[in-house]
PDB file of N, CA, C and O in Angstrom:
ATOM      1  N   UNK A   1     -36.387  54.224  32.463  1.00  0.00           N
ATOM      2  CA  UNK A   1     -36.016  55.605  32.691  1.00  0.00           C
ATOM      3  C   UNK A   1     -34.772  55.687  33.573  1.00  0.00           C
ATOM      4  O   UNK A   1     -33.964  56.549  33.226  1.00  0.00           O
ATOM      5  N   UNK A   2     -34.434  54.891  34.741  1.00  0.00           N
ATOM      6  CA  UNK A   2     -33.732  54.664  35.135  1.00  0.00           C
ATOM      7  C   UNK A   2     -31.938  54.587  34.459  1.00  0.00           C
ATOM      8  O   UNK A   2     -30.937  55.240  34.753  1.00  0.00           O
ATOM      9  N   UNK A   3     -32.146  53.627  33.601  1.00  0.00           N
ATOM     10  CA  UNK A   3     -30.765  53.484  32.803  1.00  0.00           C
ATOM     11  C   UNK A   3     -30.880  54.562  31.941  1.00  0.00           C
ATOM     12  O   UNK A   3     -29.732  54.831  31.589  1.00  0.00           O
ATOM     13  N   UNK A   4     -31.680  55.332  31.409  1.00  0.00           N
ATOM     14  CA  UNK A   4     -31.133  56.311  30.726  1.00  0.00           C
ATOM     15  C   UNK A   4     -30.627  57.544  31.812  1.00  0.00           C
ATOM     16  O   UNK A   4     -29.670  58.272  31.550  1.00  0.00           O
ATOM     17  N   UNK A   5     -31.264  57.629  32.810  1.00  0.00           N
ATOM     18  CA  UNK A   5     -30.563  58.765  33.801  1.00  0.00           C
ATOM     19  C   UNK A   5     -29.083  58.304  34.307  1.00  0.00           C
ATOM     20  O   UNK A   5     -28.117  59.054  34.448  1.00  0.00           O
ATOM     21  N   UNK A   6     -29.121  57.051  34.522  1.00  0.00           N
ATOM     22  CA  UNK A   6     -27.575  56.331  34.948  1.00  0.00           C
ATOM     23  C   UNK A   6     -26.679  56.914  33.820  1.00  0.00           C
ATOM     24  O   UNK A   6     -25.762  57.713  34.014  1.00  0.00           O
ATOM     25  N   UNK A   7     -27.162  56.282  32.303  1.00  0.00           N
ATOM     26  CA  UNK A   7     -26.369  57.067  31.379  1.00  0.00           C
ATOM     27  C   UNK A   7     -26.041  57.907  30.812  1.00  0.00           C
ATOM     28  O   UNK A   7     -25.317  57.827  29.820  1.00  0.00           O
ATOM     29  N   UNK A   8     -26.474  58.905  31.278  1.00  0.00           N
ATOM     30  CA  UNK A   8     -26.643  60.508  31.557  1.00  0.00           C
ATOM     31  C   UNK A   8     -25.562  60.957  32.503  1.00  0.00           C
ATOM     32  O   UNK A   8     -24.822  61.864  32.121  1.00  0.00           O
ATOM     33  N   UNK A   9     -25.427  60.550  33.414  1.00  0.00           N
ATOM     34  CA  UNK A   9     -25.193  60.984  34.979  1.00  0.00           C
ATOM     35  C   UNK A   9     -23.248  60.177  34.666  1.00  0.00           C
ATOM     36  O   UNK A   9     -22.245  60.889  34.620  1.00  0.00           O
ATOM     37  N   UNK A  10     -23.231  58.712  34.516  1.00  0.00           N
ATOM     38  CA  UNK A  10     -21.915  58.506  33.731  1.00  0.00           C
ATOM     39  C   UNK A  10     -21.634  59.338  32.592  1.00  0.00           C
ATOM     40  O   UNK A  10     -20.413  59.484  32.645  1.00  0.00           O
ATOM     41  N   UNK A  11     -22.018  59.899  31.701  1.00  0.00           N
ATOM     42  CA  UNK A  11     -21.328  60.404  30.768  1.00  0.00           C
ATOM     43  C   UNK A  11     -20.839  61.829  31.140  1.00  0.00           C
ATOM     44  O   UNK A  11     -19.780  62.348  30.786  1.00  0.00           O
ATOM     45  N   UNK A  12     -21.772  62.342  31.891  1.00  0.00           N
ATOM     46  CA  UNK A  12     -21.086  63.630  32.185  1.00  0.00           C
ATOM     47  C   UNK A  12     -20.046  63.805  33.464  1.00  0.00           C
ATOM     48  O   UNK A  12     -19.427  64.814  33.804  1.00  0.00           O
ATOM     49  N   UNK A  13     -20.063  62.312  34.135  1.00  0.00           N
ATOM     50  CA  UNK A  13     -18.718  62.049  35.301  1.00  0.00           C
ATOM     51  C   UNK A  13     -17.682  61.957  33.829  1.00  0.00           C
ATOM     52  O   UNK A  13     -17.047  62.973  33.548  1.00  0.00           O
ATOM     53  N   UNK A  14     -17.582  61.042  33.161  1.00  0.00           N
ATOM     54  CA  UNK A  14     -16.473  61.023  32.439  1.00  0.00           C
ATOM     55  C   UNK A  14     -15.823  62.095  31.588  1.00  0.00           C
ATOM     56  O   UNK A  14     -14.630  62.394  31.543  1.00  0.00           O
ATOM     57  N   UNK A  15     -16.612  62.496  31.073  1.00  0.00           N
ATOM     58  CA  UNK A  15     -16.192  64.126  30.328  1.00  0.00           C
ATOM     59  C   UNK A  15     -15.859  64.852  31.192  1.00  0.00           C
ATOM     60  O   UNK A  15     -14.975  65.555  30.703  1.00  0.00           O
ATOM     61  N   UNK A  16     -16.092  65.247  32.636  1.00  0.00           N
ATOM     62  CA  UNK A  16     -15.323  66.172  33.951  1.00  0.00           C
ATOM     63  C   UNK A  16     -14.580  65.443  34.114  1.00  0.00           C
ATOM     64  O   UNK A  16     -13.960  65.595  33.061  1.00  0.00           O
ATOM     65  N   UNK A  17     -13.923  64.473  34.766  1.00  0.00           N
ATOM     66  CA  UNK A  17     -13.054  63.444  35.184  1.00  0.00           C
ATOM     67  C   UNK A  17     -11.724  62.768  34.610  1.00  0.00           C
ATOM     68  O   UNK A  17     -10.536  62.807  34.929  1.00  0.00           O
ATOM     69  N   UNK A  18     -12.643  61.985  33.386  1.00  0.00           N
ATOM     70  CA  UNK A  18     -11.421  61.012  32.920  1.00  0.00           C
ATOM     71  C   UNK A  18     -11.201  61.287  31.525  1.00  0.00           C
ATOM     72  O   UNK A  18     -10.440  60.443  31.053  1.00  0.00           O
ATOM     73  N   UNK A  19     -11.640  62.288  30.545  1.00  0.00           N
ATOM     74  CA  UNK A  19     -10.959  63.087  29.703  1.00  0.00           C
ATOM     75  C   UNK A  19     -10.337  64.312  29.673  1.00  0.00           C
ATOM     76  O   UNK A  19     -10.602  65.488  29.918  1.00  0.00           O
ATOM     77  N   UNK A  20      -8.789  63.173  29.027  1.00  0.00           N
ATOM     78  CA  UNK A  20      -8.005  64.856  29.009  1.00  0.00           C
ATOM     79  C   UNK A  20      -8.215  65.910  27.718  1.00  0.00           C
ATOM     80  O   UNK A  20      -8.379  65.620  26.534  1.00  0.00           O
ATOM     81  N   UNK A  21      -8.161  67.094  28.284  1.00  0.00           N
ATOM     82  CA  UNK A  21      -9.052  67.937  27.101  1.00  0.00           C
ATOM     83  C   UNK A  21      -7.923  69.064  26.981  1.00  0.00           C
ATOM     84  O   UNK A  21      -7.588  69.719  27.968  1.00  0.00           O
ATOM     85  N   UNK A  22      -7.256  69.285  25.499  1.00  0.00           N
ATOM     86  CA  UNK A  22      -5.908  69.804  25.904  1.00  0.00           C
ATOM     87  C   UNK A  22      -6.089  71.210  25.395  1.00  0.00           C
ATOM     88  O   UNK A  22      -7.046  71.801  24.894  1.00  0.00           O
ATOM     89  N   UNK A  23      -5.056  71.492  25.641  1.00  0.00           N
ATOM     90  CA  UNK A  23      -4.548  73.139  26.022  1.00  0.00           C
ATOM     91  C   UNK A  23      -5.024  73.996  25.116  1.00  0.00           C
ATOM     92  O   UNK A  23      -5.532  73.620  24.060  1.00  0.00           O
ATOM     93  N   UNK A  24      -4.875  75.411  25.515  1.00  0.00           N
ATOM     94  CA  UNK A  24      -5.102  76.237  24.290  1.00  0.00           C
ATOM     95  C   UNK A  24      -4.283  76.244  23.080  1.00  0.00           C
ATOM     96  O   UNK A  24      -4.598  76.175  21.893  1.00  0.00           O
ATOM     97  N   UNK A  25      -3.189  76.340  23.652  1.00  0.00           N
ATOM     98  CA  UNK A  25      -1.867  76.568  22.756  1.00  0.00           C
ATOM     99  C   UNK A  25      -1.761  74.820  22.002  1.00  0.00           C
ATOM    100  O   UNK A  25      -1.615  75.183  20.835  1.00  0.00           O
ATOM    101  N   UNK A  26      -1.751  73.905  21.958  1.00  0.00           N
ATOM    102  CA  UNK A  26      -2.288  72.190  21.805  1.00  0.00           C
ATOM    103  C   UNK A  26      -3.312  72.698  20.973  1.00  0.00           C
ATOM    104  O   UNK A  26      -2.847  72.836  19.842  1.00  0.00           O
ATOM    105  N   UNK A  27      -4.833  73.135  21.044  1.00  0.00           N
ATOM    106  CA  UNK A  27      -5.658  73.335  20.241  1.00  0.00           C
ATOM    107  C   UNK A  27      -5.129  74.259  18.856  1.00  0.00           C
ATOM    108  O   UNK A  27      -5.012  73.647  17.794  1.00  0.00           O
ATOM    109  N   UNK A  28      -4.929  75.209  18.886  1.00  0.00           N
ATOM    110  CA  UNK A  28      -4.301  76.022  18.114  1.00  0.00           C
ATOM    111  C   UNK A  28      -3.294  75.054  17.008  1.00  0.00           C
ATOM    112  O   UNK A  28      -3.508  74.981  15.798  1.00  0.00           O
ATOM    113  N   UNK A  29      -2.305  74.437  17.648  1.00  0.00           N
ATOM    114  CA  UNK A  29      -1.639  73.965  16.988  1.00  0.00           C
ATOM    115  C   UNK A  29      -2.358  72.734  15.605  1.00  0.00           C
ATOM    116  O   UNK A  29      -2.052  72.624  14.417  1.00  0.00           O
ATOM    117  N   UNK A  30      -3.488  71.910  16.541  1.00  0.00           N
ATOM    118  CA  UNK A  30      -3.928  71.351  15.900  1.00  0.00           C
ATOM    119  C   UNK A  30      -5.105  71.461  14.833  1.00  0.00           C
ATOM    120  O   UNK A  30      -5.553  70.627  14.046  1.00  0.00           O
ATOM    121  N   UNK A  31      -5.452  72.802  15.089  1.00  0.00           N
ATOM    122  CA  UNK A  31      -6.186  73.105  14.082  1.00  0.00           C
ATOM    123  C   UNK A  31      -5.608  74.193  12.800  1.00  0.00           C
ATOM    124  O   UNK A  31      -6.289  74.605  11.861  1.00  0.00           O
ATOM    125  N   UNK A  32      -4.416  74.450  13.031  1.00  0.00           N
ATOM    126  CA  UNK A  32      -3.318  75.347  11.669  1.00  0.00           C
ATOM    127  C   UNK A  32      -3.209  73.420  11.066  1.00  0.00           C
ATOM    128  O   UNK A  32      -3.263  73.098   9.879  1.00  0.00           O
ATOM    129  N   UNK A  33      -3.093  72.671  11.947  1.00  0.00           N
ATOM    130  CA  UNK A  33      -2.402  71.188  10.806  1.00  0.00           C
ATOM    131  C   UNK A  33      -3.402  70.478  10.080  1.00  0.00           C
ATOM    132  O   UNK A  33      -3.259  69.635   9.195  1.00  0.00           O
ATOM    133  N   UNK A  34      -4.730  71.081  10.735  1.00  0.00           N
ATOM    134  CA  UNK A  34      -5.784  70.542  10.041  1.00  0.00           C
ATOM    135  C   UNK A  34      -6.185  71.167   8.745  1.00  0.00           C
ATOM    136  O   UNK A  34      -6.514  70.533   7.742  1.00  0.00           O
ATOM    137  N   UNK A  35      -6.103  73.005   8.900  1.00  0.00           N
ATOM    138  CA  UNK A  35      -6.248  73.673   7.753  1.00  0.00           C
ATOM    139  C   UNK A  35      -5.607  73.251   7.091  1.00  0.00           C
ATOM    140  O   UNK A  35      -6.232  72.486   6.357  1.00  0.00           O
ATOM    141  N   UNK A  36      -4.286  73.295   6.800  1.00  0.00           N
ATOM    142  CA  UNK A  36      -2.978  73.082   5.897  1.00  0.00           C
ATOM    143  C   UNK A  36      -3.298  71.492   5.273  1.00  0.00           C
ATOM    144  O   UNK A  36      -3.339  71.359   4.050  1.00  0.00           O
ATOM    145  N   UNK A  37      -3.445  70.708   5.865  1.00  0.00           N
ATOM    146  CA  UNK A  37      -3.495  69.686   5.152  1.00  0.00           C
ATOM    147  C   UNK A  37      -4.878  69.662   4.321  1.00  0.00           C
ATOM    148  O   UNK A  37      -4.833  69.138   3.208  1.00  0.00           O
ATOM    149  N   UNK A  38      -6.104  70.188   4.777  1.00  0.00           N
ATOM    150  CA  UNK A  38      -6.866  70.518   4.324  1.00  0.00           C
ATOM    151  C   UNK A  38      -6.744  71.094   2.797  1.00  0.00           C
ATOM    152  O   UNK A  38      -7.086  70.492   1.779  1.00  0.00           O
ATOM    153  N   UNK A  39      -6.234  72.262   2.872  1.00  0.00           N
ATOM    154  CA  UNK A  39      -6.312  72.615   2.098  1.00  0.00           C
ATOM    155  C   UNK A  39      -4.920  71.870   0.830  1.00  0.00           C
ATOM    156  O   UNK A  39      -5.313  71.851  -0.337  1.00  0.00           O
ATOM    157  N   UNK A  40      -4.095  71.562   0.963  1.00  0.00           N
ATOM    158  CA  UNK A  40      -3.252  70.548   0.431  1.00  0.00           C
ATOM    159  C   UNK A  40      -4.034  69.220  -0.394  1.00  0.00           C
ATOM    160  O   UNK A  40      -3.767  68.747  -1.499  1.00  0.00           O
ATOM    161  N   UNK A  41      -4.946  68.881   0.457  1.00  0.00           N
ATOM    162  CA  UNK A  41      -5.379  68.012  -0.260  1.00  0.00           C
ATOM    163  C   UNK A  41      -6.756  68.497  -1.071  1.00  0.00           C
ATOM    164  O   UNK A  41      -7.310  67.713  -1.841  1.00  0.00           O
ATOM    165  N   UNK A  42      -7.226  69.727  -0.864  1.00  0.00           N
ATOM    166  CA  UNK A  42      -8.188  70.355  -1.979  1.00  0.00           C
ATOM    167  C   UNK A  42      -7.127  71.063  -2.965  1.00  0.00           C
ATOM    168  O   UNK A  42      -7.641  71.305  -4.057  1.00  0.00           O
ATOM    169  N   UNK A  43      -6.080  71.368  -2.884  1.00  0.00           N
ATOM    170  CA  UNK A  43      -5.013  71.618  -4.093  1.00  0.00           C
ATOM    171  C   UNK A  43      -4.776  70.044  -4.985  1.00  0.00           C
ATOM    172  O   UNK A  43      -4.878  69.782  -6.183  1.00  0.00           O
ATOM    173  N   UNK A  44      -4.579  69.567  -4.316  1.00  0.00           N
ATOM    174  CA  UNK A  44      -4.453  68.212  -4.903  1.00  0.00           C
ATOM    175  C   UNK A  44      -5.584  67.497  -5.873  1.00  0.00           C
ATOM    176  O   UNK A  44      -5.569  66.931  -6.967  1.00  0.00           O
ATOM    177  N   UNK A  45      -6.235  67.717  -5.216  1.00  0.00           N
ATOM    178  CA  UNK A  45      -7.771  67.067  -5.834  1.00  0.00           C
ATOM    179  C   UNK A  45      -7.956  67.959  -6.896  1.00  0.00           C
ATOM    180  O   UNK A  45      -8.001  67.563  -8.060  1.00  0.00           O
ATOM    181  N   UNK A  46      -8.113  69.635  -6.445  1.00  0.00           N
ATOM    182  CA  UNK A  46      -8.133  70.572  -7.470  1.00  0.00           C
ATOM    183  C   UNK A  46      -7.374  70.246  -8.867  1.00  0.00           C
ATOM    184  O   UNK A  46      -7.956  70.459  -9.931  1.00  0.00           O
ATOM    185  N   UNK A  47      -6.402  69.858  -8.840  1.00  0.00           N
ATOM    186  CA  UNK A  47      -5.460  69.854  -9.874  1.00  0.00           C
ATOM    187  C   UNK A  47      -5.537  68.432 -10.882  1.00  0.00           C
ATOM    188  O   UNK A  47      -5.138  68.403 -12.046  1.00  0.00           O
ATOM    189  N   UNK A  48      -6.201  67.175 -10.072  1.00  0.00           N
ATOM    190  CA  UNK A  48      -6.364  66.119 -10.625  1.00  0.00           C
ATOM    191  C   UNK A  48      -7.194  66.564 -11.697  1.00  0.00           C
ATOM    192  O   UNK A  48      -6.978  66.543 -12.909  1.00  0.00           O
ATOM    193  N   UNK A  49      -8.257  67.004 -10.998  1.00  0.00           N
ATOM    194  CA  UNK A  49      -9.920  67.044 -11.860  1.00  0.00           C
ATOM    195  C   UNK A  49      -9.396  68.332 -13.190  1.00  0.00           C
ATOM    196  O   UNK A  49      -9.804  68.505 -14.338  1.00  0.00           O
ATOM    197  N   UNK A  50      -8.510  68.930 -12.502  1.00  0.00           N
ATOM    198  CA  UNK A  50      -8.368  69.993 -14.194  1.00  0.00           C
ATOM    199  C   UNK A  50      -7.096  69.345 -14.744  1.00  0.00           C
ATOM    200  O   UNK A  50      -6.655  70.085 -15.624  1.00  0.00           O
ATOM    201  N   UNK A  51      -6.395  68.358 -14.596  1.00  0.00           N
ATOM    202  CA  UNK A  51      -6.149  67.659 -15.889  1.00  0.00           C
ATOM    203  C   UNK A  51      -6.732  66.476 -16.260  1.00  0.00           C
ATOM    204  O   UNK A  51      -6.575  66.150 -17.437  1.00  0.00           O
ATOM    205  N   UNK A  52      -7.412  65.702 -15.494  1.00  0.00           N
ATOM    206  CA  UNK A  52      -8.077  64.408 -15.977  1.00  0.00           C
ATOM    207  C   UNK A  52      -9.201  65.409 -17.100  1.00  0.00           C
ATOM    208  O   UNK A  52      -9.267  64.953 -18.241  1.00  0.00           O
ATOM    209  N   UNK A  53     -10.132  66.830 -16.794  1.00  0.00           N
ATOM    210  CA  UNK A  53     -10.679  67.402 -17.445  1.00  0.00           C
ATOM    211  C   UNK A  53     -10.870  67.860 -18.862  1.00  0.00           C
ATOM    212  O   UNK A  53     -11.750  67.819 -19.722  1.00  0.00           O
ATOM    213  N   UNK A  54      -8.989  68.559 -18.635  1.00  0.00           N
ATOM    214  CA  UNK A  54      -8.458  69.088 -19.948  1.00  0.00           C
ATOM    215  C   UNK A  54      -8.115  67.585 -20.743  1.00  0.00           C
ATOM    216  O   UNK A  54      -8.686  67.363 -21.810  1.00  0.00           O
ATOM    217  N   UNK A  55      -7.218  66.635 -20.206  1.00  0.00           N
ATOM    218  CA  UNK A  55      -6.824  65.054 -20.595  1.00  0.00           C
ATOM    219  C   UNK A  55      -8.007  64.768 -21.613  1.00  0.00           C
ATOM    220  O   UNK A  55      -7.719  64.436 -22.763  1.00  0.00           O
ATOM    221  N   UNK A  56      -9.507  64.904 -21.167  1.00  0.00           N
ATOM    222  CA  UNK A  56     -10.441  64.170 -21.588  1.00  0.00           C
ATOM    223  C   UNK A  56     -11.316  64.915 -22.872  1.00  0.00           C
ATOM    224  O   UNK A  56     -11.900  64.358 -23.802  1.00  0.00           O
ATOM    225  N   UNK A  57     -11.179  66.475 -22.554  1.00  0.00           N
ATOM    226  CA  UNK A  57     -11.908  67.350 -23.200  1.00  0.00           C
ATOM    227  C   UNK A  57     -10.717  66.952 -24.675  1.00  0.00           C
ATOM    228  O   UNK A  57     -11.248  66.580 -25.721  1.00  0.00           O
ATOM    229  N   UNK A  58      -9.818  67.022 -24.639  1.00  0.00           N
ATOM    230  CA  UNK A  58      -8.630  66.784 -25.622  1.00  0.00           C
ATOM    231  C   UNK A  58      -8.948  65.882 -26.807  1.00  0.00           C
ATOM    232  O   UNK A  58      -9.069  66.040 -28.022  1.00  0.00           O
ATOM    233  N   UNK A  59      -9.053  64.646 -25.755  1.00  0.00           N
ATOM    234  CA  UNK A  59      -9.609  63.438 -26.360  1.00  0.00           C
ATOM    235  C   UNK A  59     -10.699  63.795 -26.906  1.00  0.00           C
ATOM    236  O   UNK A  59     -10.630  64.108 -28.095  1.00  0.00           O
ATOM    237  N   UNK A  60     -12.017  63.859 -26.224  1.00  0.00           N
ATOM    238  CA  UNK A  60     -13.375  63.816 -27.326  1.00  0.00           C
ATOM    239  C   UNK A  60     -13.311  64.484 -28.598  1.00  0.00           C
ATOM    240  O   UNK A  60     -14.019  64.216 -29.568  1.00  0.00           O
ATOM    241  N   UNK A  61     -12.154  65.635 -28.519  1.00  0.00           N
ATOM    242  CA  UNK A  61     -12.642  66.435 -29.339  1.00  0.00           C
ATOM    243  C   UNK A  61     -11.460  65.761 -30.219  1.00  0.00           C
ATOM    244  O   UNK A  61     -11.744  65.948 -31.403  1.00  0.00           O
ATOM    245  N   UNK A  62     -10.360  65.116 -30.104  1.00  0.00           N
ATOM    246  CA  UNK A  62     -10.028  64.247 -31.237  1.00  0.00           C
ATOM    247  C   UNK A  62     -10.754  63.322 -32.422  1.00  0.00           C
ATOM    248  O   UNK A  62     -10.454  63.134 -33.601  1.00  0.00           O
ATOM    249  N   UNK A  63     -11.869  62.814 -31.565  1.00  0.00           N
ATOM    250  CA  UNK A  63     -12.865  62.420 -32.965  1.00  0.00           C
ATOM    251  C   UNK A  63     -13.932  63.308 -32.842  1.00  0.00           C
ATOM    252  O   UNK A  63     -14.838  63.304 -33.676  1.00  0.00           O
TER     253      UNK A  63
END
């Protein structure tokens, strides 16, 4: 019981202490670069799957 209270008691010194936890304006920024790429790469993906789709539907229905 001991070491789990030690590791309790360290983790929450380090999260007050020795992480830097950044700004508002820093947060903000990094979460518009997260949407955007986000969604960039669900455009991307989007667009694979409807031509590998149409690509394939094409084909079967050739024979």
């Amino acid at each position: 019981m001991e070491k789990l209270s030690k590791f309790f008691n360290n983790t929450v010194e380090e999260m007050r202490y020795k992480v830097s936890w950044p700004t508002y304006p820093e947060l903000q920024k990094s979460s518009i670069l997260v949407l955007v790429g986000s969604v960039v790469f669900a455009v991307v993906v989007g667009a694979m799957d409807y031509v590998y789709d149409n690509g394939l539907t094409w084909f079967y229905n050739q024979f």
